[in-house]
Tab-separated table of C-alpha atoms and ligand atoms in Angstrom:
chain	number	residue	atom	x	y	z
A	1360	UNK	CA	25.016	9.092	-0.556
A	1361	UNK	CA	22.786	9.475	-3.889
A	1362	UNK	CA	24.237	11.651	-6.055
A	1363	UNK	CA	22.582	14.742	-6.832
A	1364	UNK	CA	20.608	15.058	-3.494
A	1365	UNK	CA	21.219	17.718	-1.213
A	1366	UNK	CA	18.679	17.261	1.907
A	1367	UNK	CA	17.090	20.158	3.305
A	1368	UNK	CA	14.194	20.049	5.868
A	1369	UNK	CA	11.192	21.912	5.456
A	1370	UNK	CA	9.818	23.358	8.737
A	1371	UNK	CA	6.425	21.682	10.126
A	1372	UNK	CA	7.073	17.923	8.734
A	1373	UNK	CA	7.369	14.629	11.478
A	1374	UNK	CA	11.055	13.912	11.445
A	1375	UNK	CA	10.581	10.322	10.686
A	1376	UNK	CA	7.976	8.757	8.197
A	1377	UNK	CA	6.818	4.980	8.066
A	1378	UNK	CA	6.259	3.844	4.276
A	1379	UNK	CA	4.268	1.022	4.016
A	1380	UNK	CA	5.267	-1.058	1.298
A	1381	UNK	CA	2.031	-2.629	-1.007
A	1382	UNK	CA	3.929	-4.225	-3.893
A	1383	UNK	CA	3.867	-7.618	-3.367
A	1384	UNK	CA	0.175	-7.968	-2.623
A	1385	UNK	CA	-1.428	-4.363	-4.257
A	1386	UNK	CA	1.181	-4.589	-7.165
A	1387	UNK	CA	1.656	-8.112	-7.694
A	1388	UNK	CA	-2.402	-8.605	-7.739
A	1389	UNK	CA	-2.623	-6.658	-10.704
A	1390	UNK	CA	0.014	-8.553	-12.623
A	1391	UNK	CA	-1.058	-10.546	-15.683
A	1392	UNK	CA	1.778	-12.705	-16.161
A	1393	UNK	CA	2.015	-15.017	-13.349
A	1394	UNK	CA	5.064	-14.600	-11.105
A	1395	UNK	CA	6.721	-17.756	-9.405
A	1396	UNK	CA	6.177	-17.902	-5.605
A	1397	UNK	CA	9.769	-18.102	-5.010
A	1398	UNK	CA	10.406	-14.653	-6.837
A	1399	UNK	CA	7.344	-13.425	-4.213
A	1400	UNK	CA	9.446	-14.639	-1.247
A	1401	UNK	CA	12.911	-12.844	-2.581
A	1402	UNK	CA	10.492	-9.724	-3.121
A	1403	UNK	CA	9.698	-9.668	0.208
A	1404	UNK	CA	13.115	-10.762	1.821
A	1405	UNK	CA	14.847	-8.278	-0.021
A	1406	UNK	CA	12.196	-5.324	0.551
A	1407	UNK	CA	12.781	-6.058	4.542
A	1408	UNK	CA	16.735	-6.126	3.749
A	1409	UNK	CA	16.357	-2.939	2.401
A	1410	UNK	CA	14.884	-1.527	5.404
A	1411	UNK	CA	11.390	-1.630	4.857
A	1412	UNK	CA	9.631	-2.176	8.041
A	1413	UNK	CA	6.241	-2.450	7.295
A	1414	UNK	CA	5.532	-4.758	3.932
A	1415	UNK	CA	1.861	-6.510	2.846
A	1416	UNK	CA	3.091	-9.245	1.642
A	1417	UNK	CA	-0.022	-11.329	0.119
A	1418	UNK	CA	-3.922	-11.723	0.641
A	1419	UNK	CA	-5.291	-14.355	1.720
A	1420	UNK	CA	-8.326	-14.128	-1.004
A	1421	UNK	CA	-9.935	-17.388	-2.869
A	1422	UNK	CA	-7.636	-18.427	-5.539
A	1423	UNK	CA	-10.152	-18.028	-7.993
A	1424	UNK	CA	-10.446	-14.067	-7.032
A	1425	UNK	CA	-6.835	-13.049	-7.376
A	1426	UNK	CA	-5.063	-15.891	-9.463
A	1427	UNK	CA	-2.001	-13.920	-9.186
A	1428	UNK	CA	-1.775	-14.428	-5.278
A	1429	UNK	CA	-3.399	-17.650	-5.040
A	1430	UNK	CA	-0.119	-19.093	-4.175
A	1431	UNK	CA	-0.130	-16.727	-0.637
A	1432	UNK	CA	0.416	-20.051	1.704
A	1433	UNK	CA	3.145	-21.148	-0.089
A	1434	UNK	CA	4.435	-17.387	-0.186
A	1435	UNK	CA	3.750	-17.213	3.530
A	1436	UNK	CA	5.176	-20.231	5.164
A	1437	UNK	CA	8.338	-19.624	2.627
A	1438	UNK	CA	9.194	-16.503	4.926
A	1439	UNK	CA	11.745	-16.439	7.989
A	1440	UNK	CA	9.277	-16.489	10.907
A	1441	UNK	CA	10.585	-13.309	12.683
A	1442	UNK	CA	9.643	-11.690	8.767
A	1443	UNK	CA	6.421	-13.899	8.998
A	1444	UNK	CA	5.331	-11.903	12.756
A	1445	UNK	CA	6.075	-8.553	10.963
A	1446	UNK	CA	4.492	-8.748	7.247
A	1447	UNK	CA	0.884	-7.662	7.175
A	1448	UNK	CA	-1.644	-10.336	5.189
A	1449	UNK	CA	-4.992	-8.580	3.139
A	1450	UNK	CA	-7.917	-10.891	4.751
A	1451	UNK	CA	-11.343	-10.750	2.786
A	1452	UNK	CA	-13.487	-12.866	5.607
A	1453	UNK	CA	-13.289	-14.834	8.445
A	1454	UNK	CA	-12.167	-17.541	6.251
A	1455	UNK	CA	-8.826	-15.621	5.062
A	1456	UNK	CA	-8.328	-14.917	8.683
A	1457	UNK	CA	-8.371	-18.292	9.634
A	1458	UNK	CA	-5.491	-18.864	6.822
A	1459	UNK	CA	-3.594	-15.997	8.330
A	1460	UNK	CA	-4.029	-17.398	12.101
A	1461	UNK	CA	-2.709	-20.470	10.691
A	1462	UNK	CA	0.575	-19.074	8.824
A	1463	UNK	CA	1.539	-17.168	12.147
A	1464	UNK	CA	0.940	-14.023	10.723
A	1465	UNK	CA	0.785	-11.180	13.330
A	1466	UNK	CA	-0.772	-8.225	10.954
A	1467	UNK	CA	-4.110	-8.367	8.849
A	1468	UNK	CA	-5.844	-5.631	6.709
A	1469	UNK	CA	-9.065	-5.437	5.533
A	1470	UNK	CA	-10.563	-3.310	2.511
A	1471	UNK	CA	-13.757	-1.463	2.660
A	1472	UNK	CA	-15.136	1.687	0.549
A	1473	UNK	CA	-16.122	4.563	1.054
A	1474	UNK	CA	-18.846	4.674	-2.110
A	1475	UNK	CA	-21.591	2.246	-2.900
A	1476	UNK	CA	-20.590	1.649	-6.612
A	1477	UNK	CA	-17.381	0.565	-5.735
A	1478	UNK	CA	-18.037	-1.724	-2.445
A	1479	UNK	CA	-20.700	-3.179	-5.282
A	1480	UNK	CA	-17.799	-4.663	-7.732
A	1481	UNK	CA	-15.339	-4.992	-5.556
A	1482	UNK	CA	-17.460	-6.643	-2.581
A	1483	UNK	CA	-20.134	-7.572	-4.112
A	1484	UNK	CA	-22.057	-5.884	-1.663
A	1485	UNK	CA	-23.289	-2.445	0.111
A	1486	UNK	CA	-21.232	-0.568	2.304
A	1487	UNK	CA	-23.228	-1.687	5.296
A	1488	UNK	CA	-23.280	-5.174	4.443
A	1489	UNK	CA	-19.866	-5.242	3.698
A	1490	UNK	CA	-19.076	-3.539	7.233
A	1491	UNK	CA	-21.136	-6.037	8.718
A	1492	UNK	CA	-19.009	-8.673	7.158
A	1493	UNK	CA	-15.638	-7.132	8.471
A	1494	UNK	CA	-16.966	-6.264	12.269
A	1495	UNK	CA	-16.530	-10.348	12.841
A	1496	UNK	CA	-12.551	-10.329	10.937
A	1497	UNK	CA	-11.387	-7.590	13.153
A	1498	UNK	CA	-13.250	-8.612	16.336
A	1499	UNK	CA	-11.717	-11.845	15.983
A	1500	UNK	CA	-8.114	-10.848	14.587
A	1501	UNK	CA	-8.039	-8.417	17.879
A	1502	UNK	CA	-8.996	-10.796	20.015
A	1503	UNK	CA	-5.994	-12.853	18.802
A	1504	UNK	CA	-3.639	-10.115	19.388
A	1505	UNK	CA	-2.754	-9.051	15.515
A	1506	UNK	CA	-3.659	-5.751	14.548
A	1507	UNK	CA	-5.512	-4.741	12.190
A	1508	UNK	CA	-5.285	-2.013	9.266
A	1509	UNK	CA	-8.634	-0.950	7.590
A	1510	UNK	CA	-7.996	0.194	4.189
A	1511	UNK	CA	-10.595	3.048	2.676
A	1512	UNK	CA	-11.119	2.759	-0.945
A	1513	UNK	CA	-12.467	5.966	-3.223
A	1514	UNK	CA	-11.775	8.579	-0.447
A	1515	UNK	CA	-11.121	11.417	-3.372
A	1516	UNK	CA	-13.108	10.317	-5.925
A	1517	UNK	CA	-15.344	7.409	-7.676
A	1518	UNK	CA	-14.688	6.679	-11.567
A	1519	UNK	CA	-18.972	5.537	-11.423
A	1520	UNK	CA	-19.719	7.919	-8.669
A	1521	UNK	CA	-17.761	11.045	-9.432
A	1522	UNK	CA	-16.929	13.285	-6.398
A	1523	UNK	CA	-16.618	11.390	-3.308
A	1524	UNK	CA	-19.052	13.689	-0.117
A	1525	UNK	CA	-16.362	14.188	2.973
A	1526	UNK	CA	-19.070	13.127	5.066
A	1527	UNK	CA	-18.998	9.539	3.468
A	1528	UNK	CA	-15.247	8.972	3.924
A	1529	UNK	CA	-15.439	9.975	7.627
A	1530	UNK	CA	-18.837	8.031	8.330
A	1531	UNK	CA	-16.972	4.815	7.122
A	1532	UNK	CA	-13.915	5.793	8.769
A	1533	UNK	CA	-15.351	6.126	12.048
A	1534	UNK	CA	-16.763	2.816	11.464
A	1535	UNK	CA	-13.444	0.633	10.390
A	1536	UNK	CA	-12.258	2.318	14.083
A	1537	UNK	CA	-14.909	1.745	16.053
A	1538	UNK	CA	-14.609	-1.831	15.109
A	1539	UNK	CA	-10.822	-2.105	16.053
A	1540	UNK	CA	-9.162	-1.183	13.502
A	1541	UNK	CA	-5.151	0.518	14.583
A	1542	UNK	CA	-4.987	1.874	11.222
A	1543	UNK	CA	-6.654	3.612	8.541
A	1544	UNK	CA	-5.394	3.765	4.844
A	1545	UNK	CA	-7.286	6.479	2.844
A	1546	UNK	CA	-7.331	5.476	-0.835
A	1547	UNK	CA	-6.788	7.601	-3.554
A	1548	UNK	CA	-8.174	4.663	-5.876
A	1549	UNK	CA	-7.826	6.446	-9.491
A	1550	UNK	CA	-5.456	8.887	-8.479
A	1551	UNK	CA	-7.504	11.928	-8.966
A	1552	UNK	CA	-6.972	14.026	-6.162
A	1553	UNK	CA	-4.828	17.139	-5.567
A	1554	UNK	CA	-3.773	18.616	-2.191
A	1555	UNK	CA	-6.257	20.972	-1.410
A	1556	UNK	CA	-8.705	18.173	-1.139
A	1557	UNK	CA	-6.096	15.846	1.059
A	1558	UNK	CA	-6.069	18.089	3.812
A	1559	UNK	CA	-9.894	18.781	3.607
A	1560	UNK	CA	-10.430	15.089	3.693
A	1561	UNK	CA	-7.646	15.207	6.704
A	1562	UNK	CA	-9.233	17.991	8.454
A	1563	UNK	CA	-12.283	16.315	8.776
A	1564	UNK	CA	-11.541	13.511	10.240
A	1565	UNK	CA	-9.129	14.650	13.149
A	1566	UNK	CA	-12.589	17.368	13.204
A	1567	UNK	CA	-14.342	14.082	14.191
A	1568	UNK	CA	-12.135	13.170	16.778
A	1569	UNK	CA	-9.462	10.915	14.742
A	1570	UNK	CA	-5.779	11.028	15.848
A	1571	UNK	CA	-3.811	11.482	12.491
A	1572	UNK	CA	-1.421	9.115	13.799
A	1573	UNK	CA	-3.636	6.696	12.976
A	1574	UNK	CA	-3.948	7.768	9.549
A	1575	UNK	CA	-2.103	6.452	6.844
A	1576	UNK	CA	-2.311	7.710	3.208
A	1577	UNK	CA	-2.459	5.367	-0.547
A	1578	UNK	CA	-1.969	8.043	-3.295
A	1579	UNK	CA	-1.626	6.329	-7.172
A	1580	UNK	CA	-0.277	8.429	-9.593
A	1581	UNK	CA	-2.334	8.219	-12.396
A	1582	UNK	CA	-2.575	12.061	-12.978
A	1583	UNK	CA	0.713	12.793	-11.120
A	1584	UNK	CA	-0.320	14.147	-8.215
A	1585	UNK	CA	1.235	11.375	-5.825
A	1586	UNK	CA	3.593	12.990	-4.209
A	1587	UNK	CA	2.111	16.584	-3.894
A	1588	UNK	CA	-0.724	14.911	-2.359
A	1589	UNK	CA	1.511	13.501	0.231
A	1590	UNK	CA	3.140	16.502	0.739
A	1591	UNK	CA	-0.183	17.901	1.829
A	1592	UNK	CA	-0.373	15.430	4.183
A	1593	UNK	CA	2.485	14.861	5.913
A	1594	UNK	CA	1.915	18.485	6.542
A	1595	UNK	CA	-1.484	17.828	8.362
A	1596	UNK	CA	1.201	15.788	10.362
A	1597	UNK	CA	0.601	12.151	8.604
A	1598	UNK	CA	3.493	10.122	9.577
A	1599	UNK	CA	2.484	6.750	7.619
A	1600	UNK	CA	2.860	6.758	3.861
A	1601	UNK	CA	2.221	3.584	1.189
A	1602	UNK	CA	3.687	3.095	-1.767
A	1603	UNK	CA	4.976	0.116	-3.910
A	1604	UNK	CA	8.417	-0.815	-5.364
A	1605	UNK	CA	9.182	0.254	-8.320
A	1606	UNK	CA	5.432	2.118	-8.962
A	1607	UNK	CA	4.347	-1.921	-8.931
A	1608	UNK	CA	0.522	-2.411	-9.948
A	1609	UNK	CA	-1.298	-0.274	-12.921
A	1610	UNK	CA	-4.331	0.808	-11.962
A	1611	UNK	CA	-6.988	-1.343	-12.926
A	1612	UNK	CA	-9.562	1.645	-12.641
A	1613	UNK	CA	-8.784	4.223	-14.785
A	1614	UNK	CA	-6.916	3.241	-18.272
A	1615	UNK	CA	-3.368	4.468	-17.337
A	1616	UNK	CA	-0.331	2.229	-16.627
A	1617	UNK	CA	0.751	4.302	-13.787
A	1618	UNK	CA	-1.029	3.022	-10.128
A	1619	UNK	CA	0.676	3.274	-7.119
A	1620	UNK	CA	2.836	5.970	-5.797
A	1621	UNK	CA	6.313	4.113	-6.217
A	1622	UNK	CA	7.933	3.525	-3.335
A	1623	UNK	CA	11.403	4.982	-4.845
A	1624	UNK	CA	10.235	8.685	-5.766
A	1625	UNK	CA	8.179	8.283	-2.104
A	1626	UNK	CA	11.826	7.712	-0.506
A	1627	UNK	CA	13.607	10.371	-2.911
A	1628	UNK	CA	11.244	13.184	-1.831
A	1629	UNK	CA	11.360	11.918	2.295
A	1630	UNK	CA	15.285	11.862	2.426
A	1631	UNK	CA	15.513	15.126	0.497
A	1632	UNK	CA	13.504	16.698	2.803
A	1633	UNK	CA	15.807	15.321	5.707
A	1634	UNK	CA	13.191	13.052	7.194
A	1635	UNK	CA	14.157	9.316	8.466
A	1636	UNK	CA	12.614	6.285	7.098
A	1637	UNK	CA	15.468	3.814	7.572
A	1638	UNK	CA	15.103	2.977	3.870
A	1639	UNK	CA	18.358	1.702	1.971
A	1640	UNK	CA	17.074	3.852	-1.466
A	1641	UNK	CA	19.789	1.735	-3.679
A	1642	UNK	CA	19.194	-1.626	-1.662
A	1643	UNK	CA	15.706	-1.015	-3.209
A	1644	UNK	CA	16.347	0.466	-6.317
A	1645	UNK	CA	18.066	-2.450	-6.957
A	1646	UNK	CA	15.529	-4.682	-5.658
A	1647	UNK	CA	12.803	-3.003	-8.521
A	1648	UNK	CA	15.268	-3.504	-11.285
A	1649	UNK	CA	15.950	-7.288	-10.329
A	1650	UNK	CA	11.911	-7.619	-10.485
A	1651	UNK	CA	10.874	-5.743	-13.402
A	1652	UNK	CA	13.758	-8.233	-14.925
A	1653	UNK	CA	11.022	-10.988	-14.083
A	1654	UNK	CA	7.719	-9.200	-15.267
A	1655	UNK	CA	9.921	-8.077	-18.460
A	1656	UNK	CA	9.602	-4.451	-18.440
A	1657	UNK	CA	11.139	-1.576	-17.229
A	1658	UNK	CA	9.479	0.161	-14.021
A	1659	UNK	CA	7.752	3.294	-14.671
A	1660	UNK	CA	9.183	4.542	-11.271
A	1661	UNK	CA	11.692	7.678	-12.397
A	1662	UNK	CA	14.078	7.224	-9.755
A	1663	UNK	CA	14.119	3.972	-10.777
A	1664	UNK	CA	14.825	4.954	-13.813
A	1665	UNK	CA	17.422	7.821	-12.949
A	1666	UNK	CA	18.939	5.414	-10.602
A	1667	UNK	CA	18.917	1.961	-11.785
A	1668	UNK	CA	22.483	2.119	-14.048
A	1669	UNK	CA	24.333	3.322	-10.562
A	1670	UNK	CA	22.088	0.971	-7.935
A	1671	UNK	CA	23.441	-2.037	-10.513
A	1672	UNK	CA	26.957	-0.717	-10.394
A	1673	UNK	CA	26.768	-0.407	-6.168
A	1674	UNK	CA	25.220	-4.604	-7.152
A	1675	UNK	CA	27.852	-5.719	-8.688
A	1676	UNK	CA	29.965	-4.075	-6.479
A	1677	UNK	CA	28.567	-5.726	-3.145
A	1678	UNK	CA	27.858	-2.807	-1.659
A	1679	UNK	CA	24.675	-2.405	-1.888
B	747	LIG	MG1	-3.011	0.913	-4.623
């Protein structure tokens, strides 16, 4: 029991709420100090132990893209290979789906837009063109029997662009599904949108015949609006959340050291409100204090922070 927390439910929320845990691939990526691959494979290990059922562990990206996961075989092959079957693996191409088919991975993800500016310097291409490249990785991936996550970047908003029209976001979302995708991710890329937008983003897609159970939401919390933003939309009815350990990953976007929604204050505000996610929250506070030990500073999560001297003590203890 964490002390301090008193759960009460709030009427009109799913009972039980998936978080999908990004930090070793979406935090770890944006990591300048390079991490040891072994310190990956505890990462992961110990995110599952802590009851984390759905983890993206690496990409499978050219080295010379992401030098921080270029080391995602070694990462891979490193795992147990029940872990291995359950871990989902970024793919960029056919070519990173090979690697994945390879590794025995049984869940792959691929990353479009939703704006023009950004599928430009992140893809190096239009959003057409860089549909056209995906249609092939999940056709193929499907085929094989792994499914298949299609992650939406700039759904709320475009640092080049500016405001982000609805109509774009479920356009390309209609798109990633059509092509096979299970799940969408709707990214909240520089973390500037509030609630009222979430659900109107929501609404419109379950308008165009989406089921929201296939909707998952990526909220950073650059502006601090995380967690009201999933608040929003696990009221919409939203049942599959992402967030990294320990707030892993700045945002590489927008000049703030705060990214991702971390995973901790995620967990605080689910179990407070009574709803199951299976997560041990000390297992994996402890598990973001043992890390940021390796990148050398603290984690800018606060229940990390609020937590961390009693998760050590529950450590040390054995019990945790
Ligand atoms: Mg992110």
């Amino acid at each position: 029991m964490i002390p301090g927390q008193h759960p009460v439910p709030l009427g009109g929320l799913p009972g039980r709420v998936t978080v999908y845990e990004v930090g070793p691939r979406d935090g770890l990526q944006n990591e300048p100090v390079a991490i040891p691959a072994a310190v990956k494979v505890e990462l992961v290990r110990r995110l599952a132990a802590a009851g984390l059922g759905a983890i993206e562990a690496t990409s499978f990206v050219r080295p010379e893209w992401v030098p921080q996961l270029a080391d995602a075989d070694e990462v891979i092959a490193a795992l147990p290979p029940g872990l291995r079957a359950e871990v989902t693996v970024l793919v960029p191409n056919v070519r990173g789906l090979e690697r994945a088919l390879a590794a025995g991975i049984g869940r792959v993800a691929v990353f479009a837009s939703a704006t023009e500016s950004f599928a430009a310097r992140n893809l190096n291409r239009t959003v057409d063109e860089s549909l056209a490249m995906f249609a092939p990785v999940v056709a193929r991936a499907t085929g094989a029997g792994l499914t298949v996550r299609g992650y939406l970047s700039m759904c709320f908003g475009d640092p080049w662009e500016g405001p982000v029209p609805v109509s774009s976001v479920v356009s390309v979302a209609g798109r990633l599904l059509e092509m096979g995708c299970s799940e969408l991710s709707l990214g909240d890329t520089i973390g500037v949108a509030t609630p009222g937008q979430v659900v109107e983003v929501l609404d419109a897609l379950v308008g165009a015949g989406v089921g929201i159970g296939q909707v998952a939401v990526h909220f950073h919390d650059t502006y601090g609006q995380a967690l009201a933003n999933t608040l929003a939309a696990l009221q919409r009815g939203v049942t599959t959340v992402d967030a990294s350990a320990g707030g892993l990953g700045g945002c590489p976007y927008a000049r703030s050291a705060t990214g991702n929604l971390a995973t901790e204050d995620l967990v605080w505000q689910l179990h407070g409100l009574g709803i199951e996610t299976g997560i041990d929250l000390d297992a994996l506070v402890a598990t973001s204090t043992w890390l940021a030990g390796h990148l050398g500073r603290p984690s800018p999560s606060r229940v990390v922070r609020a937590l961390a001297g009693t998760a050590d003590d529950h450590e040390e203890e054995g019990t945790s």
